[in-house]
mmCIF file of C-alpha atoms and ligand atoms in Angstrom:
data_model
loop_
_atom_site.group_PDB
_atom_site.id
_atom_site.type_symbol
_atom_site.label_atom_id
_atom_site.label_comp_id
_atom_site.label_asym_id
_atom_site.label_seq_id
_atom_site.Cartn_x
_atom_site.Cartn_y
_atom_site.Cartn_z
ATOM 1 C CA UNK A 1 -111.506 -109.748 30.172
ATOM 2 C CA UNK A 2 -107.538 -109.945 30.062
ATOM 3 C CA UNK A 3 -106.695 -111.580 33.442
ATOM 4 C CA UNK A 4 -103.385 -110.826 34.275
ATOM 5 C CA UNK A 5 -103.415 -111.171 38.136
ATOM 6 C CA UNK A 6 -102.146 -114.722 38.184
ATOM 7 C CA UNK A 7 -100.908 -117.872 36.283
ATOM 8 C CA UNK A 8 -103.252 -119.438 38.418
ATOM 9 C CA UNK A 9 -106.312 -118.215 36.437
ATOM 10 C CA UNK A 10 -106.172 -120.508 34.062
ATOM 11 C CA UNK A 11 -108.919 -122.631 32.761
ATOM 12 C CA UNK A 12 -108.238 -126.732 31.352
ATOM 13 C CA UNK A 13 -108.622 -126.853 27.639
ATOM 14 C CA UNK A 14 -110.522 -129.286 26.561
ATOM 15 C CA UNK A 15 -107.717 -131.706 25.483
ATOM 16 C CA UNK A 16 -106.823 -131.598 28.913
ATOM 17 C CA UNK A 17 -110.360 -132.277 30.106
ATOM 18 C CA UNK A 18 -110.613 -135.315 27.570
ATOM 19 C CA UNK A 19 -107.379 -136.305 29.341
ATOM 20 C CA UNK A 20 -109.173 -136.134 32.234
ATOM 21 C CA UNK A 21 -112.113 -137.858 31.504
ATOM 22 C CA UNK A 22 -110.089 -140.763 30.334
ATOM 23 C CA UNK A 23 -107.766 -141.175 33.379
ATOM 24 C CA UNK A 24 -107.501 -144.486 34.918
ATOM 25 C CA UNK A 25 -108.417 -144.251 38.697
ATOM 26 C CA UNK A 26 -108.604 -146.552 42.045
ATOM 27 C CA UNK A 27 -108.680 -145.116 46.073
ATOM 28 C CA UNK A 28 -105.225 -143.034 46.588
ATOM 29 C CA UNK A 29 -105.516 -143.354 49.925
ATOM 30 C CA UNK A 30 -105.050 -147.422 49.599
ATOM 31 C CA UNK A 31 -102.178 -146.299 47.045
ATOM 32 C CA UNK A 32 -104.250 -147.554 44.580
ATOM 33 C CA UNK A 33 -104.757 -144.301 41.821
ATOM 34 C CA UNK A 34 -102.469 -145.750 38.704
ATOM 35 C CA UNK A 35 -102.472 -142.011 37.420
ATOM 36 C CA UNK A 36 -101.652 -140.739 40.613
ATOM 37 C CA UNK A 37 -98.908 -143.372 41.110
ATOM 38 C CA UNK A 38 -97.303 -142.814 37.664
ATOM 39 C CA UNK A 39 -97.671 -138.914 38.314
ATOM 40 C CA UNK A 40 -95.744 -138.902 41.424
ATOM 41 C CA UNK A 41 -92.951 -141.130 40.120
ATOM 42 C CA UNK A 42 -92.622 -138.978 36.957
ATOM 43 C CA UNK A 43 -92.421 -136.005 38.691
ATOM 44 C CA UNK A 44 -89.461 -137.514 41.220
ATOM 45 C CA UNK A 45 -87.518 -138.626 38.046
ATOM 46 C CA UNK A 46 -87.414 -135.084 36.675
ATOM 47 C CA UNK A 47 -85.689 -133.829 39.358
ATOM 48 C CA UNK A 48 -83.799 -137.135 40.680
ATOM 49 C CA UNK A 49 -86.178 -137.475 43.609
ATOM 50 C CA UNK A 50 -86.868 -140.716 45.192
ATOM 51 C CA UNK A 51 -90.438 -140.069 46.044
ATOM 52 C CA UNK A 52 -92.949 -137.382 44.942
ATOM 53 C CA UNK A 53 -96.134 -137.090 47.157
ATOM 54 C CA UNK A 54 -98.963 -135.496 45.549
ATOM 55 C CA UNK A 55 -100.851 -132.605 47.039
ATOM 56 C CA UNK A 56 -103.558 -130.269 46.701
ATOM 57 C CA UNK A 57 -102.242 -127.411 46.749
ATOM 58 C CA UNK A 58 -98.571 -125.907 47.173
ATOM 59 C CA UNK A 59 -98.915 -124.574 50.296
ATOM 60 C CA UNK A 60 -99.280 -127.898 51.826
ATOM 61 C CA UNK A 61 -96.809 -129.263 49.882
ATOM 62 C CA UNK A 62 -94.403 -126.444 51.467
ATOM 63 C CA UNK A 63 -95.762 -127.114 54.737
ATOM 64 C CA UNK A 64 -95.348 -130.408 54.760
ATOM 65 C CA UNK A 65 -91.887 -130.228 53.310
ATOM 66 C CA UNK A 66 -90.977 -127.948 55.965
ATOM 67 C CA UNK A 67 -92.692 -130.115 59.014
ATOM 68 C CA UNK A 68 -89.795 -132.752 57.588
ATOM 69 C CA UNK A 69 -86.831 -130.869 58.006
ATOM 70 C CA UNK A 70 -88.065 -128.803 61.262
ATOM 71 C CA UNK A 71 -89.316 -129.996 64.280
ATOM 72 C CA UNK A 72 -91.584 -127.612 66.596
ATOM 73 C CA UNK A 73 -89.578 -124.450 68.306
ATOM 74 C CA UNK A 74 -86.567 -124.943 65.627
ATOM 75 C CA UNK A 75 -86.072 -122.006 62.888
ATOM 76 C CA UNK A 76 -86.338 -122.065 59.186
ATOM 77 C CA UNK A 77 -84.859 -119.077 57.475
ATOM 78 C CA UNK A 78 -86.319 -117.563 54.485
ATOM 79 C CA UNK A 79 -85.880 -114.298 52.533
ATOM 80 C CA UNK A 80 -88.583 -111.715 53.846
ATOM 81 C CA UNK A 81 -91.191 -112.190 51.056
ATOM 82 C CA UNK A 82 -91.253 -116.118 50.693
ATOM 83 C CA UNK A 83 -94.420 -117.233 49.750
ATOM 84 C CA UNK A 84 -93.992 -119.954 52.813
ATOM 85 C CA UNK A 85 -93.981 -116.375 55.748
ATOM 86 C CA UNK A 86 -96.281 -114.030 53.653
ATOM 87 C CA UNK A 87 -99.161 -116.359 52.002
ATOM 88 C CA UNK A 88 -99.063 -119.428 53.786
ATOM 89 C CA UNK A 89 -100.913 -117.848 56.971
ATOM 90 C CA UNK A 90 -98.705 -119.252 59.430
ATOM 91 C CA UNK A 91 -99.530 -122.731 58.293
ATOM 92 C CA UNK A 92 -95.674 -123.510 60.228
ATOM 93 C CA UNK A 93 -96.277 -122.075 63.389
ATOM 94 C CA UNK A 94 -99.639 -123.209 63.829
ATOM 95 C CA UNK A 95 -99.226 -126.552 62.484
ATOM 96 C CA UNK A 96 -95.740 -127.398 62.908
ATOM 97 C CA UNK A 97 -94.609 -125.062 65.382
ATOM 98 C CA UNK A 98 -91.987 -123.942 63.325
ATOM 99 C CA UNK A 99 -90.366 -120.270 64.069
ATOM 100 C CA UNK A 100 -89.126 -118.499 61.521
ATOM 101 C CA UNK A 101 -86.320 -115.442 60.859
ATOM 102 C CA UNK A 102 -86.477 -113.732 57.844
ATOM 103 C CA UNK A 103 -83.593 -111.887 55.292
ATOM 104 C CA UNK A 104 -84.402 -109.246 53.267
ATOM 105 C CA UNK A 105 -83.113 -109.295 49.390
ATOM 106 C CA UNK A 106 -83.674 -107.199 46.736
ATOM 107 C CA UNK A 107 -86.124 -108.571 44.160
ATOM 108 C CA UNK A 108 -85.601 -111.708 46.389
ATOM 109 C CA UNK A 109 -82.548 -112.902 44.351
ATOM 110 C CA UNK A 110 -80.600 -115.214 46.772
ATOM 111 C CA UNK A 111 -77.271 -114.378 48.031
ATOM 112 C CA UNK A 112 -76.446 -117.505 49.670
ATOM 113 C CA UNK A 113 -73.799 -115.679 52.322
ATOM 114 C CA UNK A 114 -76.942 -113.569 53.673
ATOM 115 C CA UNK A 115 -78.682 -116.719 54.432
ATOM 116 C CA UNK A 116 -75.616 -118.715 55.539
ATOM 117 C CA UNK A 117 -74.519 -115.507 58.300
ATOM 118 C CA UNK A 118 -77.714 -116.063 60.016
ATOM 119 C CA UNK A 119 -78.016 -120.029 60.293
ATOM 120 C CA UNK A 120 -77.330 -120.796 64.247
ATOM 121 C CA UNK A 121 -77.034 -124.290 63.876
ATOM 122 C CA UNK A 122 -77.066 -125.890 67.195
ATOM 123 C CA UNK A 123 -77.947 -123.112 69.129
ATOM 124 C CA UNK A 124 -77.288 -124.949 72.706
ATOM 125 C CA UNK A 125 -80.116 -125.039 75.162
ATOM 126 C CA UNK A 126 -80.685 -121.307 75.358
ATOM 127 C CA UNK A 127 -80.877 -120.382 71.967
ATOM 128 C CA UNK A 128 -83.264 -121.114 68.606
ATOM 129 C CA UNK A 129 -81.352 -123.877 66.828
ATOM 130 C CA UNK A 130 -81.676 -123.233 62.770
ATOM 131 C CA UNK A 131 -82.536 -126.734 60.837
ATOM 132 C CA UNK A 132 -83.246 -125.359 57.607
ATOM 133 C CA UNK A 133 -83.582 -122.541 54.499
ATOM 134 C CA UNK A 134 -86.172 -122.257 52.193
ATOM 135 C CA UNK A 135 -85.523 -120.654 49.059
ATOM 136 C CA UNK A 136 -88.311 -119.753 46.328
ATOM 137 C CA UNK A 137 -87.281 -120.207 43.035
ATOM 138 C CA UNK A 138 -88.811 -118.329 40.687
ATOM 139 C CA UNK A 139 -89.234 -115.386 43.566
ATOM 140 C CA UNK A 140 -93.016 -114.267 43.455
ATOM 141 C CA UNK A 141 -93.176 -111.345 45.092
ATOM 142 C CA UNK A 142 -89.987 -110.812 44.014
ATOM 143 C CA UNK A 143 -91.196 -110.219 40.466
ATOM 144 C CA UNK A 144 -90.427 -113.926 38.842
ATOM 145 C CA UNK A 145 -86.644 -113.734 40.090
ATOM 146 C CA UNK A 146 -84.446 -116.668 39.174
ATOM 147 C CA UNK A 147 -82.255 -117.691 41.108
ATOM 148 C CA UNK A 148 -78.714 -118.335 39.879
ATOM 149 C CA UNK A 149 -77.617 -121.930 40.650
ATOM 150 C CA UNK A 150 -74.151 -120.699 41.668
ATOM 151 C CA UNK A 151 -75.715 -118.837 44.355
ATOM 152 C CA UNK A 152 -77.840 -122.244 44.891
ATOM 153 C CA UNK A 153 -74.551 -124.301 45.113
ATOM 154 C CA UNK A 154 -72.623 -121.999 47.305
ATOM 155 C CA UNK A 155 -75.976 -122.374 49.384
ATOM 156 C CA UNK A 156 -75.939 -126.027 49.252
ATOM 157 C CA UNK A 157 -72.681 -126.079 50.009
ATOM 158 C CA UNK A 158 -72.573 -123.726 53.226
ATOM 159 C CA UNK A 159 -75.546 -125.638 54.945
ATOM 160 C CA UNK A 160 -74.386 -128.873 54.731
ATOM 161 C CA UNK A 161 -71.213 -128.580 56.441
ATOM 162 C CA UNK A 162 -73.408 -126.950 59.258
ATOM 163 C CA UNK A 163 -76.081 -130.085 58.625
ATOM 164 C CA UNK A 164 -78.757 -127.287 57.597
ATOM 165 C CA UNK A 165 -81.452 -128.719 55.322
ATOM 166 C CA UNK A 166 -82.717 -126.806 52.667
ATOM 167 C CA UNK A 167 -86.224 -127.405 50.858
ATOM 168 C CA UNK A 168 -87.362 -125.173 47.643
ATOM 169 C CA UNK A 169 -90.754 -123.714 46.758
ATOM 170 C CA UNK A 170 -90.153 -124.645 43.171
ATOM 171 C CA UNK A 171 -93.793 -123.426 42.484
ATOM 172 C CA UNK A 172 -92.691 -121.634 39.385
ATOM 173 C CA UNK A 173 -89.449 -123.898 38.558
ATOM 174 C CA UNK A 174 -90.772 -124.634 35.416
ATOM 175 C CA UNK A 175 -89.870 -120.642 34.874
ATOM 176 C CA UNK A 176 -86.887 -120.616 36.217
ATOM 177 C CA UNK A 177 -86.408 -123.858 34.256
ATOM 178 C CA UNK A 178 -86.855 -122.705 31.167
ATOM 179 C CA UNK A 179 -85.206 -118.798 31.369
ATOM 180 C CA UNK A 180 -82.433 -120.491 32.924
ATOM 181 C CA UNK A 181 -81.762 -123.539 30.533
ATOM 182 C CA UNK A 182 -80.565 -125.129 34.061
ATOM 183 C CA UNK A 183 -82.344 -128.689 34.320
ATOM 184 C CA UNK A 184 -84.409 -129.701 36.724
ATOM 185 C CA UNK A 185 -81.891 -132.753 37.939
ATOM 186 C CA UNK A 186 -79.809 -129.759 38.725
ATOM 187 C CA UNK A 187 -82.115 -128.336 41.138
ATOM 188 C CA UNK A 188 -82.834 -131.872 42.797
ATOM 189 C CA UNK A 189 -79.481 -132.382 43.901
ATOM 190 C CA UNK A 190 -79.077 -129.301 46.108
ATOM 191 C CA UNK A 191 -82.272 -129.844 47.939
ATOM 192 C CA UNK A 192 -83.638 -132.431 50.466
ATOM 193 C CA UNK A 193 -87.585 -131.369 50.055
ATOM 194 C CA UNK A 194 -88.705 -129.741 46.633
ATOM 195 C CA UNK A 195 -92.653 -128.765 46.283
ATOM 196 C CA UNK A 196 -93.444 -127.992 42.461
ATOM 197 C CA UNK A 197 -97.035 -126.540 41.302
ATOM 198 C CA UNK A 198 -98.640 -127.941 38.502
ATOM 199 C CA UNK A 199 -101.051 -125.141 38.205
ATOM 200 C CA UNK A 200 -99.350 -122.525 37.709
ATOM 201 C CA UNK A 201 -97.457 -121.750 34.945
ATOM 202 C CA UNK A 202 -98.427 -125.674 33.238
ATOM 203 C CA UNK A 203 -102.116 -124.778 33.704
ATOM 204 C CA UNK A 204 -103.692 -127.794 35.128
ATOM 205 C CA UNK A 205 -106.662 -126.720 37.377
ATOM 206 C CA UNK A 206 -105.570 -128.492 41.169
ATOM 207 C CA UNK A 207 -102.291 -129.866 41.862
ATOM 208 C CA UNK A 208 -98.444 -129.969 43.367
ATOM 209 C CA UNK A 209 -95.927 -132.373 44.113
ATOM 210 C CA UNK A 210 -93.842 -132.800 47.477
ATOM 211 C CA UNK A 211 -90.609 -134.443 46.299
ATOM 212 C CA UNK A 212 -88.043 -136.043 48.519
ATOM 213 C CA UNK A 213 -86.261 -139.227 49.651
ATOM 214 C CA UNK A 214 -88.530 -142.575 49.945
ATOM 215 C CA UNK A 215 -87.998 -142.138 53.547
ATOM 216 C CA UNK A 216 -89.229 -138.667 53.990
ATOM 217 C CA UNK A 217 -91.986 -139.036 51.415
ATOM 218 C CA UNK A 218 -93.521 -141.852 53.682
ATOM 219 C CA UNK A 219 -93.935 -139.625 56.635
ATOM 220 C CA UNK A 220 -95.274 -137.035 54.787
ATOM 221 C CA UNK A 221 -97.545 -139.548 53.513
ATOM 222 C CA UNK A 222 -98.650 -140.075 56.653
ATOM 223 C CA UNK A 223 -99.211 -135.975 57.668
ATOM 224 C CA UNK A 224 -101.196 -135.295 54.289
ATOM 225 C CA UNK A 225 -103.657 -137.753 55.343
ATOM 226 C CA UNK A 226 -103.502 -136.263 59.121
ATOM 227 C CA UNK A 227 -104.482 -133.146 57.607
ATOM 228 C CA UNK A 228 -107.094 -133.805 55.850
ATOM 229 C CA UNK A 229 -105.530 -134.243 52.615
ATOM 230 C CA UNK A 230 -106.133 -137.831 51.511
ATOM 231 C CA UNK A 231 -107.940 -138.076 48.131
ATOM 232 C CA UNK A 232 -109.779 -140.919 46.504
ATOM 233 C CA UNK A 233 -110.001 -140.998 42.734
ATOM 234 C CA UNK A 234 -107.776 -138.321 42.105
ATOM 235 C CA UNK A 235 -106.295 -139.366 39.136
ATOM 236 C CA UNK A 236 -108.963 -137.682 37.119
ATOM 237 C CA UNK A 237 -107.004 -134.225 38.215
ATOM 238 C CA UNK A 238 -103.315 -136.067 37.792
ATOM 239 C CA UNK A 239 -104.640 -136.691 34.665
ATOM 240 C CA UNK A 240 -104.756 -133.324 33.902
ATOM 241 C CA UNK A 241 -101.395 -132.427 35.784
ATOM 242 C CA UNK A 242 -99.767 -135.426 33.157
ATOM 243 C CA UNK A 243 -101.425 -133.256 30.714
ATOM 244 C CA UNK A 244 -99.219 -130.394 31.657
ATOM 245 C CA UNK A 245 -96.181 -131.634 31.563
ATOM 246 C CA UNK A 246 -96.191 -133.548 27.786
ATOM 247 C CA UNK A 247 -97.725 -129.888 26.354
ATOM 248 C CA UNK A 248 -97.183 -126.721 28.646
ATOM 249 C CA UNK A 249 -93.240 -127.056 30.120
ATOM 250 C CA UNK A 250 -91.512 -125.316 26.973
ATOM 251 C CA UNK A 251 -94.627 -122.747 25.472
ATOM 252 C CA UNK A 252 -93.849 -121.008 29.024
ATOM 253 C CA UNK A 253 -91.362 -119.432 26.849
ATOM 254 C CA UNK A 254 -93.826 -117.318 25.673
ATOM 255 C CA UNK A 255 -95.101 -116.152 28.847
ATOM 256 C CA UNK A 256 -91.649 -114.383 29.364
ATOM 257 C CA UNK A 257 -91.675 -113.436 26.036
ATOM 258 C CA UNK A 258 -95.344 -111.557 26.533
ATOM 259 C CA UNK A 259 -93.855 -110.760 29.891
ATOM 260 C CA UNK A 260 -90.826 -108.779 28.701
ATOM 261 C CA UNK A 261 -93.380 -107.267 25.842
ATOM 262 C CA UNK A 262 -95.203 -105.661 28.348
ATOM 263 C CA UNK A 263 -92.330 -104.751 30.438
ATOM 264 C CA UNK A 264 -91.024 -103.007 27.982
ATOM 265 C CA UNK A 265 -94.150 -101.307 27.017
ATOM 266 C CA UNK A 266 -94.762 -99.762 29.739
ATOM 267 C CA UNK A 267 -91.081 -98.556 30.727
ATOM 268 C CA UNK A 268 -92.263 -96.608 27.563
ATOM 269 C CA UNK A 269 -94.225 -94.155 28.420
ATOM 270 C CA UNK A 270 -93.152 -95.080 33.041
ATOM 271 C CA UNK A 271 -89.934 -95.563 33.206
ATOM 272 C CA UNK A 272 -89.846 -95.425 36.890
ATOM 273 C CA UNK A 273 -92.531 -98.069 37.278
ATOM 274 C CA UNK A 274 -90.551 -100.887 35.507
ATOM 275 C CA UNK A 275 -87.201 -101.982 34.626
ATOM 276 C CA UNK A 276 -87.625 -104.193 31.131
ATOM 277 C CA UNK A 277 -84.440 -105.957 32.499
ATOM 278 C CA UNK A 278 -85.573 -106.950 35.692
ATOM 279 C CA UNK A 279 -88.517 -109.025 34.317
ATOM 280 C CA UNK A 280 -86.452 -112.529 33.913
ATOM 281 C CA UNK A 281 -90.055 -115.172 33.487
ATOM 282 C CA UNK A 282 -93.982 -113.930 34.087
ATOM 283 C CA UNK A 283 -94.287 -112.132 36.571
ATOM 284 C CA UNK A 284 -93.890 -107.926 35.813
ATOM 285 C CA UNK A 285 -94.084 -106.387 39.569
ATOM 286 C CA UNK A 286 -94.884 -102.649 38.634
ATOM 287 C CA UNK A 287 -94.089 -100.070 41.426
ATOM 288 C CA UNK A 288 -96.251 -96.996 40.942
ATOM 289 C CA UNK A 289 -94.681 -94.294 43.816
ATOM 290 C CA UNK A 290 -92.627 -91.903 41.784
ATOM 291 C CA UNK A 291 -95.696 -92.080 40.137
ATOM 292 C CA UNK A 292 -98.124 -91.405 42.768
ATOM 293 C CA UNK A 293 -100.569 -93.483 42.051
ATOM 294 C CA UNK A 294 -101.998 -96.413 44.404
ATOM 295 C CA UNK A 295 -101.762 -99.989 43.163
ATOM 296 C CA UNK A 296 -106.084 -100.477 43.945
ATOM 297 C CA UNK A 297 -106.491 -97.128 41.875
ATOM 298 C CA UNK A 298 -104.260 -98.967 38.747
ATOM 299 C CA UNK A 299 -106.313 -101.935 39.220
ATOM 300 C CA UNK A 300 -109.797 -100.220 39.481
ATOM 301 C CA UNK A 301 -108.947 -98.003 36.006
ATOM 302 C CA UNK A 302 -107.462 -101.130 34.201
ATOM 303 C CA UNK A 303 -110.503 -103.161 35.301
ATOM 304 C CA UNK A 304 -112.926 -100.507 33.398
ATOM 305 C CA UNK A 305 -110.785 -101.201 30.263
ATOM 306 C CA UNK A 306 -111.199 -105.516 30.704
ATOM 307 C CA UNK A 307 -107.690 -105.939 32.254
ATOM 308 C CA UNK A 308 -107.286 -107.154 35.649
ATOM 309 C CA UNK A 309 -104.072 -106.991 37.840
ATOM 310 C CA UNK A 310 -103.342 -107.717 41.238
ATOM 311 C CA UNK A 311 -102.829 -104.838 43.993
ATOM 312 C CA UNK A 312 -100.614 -106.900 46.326
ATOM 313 C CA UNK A 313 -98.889 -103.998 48.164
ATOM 314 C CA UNK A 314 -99.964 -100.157 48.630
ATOM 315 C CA UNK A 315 -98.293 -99.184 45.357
ATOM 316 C CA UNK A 316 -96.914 -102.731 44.117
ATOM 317 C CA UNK A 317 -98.985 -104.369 41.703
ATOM 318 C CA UNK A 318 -98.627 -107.201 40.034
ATOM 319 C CA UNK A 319 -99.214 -108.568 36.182
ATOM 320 C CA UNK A 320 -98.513 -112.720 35.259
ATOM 321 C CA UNK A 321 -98.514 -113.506 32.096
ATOM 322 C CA UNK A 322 -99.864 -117.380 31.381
ATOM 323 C CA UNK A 323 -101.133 -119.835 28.737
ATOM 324 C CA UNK A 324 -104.703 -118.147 28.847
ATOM 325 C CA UNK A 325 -103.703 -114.985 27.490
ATOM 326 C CA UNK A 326 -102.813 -114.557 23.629
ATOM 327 C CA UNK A 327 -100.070 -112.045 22.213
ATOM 328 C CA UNK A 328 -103.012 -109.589 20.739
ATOM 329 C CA UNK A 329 -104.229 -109.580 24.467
ATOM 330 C CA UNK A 330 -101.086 -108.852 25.348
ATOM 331 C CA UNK A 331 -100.657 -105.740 22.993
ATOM 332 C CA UNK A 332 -104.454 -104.602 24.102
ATOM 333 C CA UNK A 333 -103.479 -104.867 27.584
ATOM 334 C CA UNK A 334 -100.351 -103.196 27.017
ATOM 335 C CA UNK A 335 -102.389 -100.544 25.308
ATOM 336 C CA UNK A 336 -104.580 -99.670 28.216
ATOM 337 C CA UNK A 337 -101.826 -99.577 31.112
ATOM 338 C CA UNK A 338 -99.981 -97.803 29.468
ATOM 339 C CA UNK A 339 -102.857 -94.979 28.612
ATOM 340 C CA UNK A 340 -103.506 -95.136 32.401
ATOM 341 C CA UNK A 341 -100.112 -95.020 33.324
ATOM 342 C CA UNK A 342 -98.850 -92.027 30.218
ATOM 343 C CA UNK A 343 -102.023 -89.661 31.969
ATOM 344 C CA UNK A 344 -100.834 -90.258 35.817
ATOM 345 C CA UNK A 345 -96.973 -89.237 34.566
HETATM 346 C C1 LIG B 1 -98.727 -120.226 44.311
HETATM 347 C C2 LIG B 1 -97.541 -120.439 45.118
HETATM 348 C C3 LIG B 1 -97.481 -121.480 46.056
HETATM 349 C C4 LIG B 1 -98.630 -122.429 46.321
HETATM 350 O O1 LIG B 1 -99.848 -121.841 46.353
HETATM 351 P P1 LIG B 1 -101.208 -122.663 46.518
HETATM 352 O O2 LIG B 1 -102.213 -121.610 46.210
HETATM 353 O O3 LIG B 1 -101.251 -123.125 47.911
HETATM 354 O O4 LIG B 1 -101.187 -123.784 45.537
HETATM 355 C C5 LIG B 1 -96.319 -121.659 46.736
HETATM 356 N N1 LIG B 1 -95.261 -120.865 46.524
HETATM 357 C C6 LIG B 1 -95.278 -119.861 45.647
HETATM 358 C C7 LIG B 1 -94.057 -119.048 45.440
HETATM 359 C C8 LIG B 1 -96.419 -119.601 44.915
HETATM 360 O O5 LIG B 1 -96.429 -118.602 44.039
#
């Protein structure tokens, strides 16, 4: 099978097992894990963090990002398909009871005035008072969108004279990282909270980091463990997220590369279904109305053919390219969507 429904399919390698076998360990919880320790510092350097907390997955590193910068019945804006209000399940409102208003972009690239028109900053008494925008960077649903740091400045910028927060879903960064040639410091300086997955494009198998000031990391400290999310020896899978950054940051290029191969592909024989120039990292988010054909109907006749892609939306679907799939796989699979997609035309 050629699993193309998410970076997150991917299996350790045995290197990064070995890794993991060998990591030195103690009880996290009494701040004791050396890998986990050295992990969370790393990761805070990269992006000129104080503190990195980490987590076990990235929605609770977005949550509790989030639960720092918003207290319960204050607003966080976010573009309409943020990870954070579509596959997060609520986490803010029924854990932090944080409301939320939404902006609609295409392809979720940010335009930072969009965001900045709707902040209500101290709102009075009678109104929602806005405390903070999240922006996702790459966009997911947006089809692996990176976000131009001038739009990220002018952001940055806007909010703070209005004392608005902002925290990133840097789940993908490492994309938008490497596409962009922007470095990660860059990022860290126009964001209070930062959460950064480990297993998604780098391939280890568990793992994110929360990254903030010392300050905020210590209370989020405190919430992890509230909700349930104290770990022991859990070096042994910081082991394998040290793994991921020494050997899987700069081969990402050739995700995009197998990415844009595809893309381009199947704007062959669809034209309607892709733009080759809107894929910008992994992600290829194919929409198949003009073509009339249903996204679940795509992935049922690719599936036949040992290719699997996701069916997020009635006729969205999605393919991720990741370290798990080689460039012949990439030429099969590109063979069989596009003989499914050449018949539907
Ligand atoms: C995957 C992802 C996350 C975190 O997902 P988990 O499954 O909770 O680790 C957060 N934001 C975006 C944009 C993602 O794609």
């Amino acid at each position: 099978m050629i699993d193309l429904r998410s970076d997150t399919v991917t299996k350790p390698s045995q290197a990064m097992r070995e890794a993991m076998a060998q990591a030195p360990v103690g009880d996290d919880v009494y701040g004791e894990d050396a890998t986990i320790n050295s992990l969370e510092e790393r990761v805070a350097n990269l992006f000129g963090k104080e503190a990195g907390l980490f987590t076990p997955s990235g929605s609770m590193a977005n949550q509790l990002g989030i639960r720092l910068l918003v207290n319960p019945g204050e607003e966080l804006l976010l573009e309409e398909d943020a990870h954070i209000v579509r596959a997060e399940l609520g986490a803010g409102a029924a854990h932090g009871g944080i409301t939320t208003r939404t902006w609609l972009a295409p392809r979720g690239a940010l335009e930072a005035q969009t965001a900045l028109a709707m902040a209500r900053p101290n709102a009075g008494p009678y109104l929602v008072s806005t405390k903070a925008i999240a922006i996702e960077n790459t966009h997911n649903f947006g089809g692996g969108t990176v976000q131009q740091i001038s739009e990220i400045k002018r952001l940055y910028e806007g909010a703070s004279e209005s004392s608005i927060a902002l925290h990133l879903d840097g789940a993908r960064i490492w994309n938008a990282h490497i596409a962009s040639g922007v470095a990660l410091s860059e990022y860290g300086k126009c964001f209070e909270t930062i959460s950064v997955c480990l297993s998604k494009g780098l391939g280890a198998p568990v793992g994110s980091v929360l990254l903030s000031s010392g300050e905020n990391i210590q209370k989020a400290r405190v919430w992890r463990k509230r909700l349930g999310g104290g770990m022991r020896q859990v070096g042994i899978l910081g082991a394998a997220c040290h793994f991921a950054l020494d050997n899987n940051i700069l081969r990402i290029s050739e995700d995009h590369k197998h990415a844009k191969t595809l893309a381009t592909r199947i704007n062959d024989v669809a034209p309607s279904v892709i733009n080759p120039e809107h894929v910008q990292t992994n992600i290829i988010g194919l929409n198949l109305k003009e073509l009339g054909m249903t996204s679940a109907e795509l992935a049922v006749e690719a599936k036949k053919e040992g290719v699997f892609v996701s069916a997020l939306g009635p006729h969205y679907a999605r393919l991720v390219t990741h370290l798990d799939v080689t460039t012949p796989e990439i030429n099969t699979a590109a063979d069989v969507l596009c003989s499914i997609l050449q018949v539907k035309k």
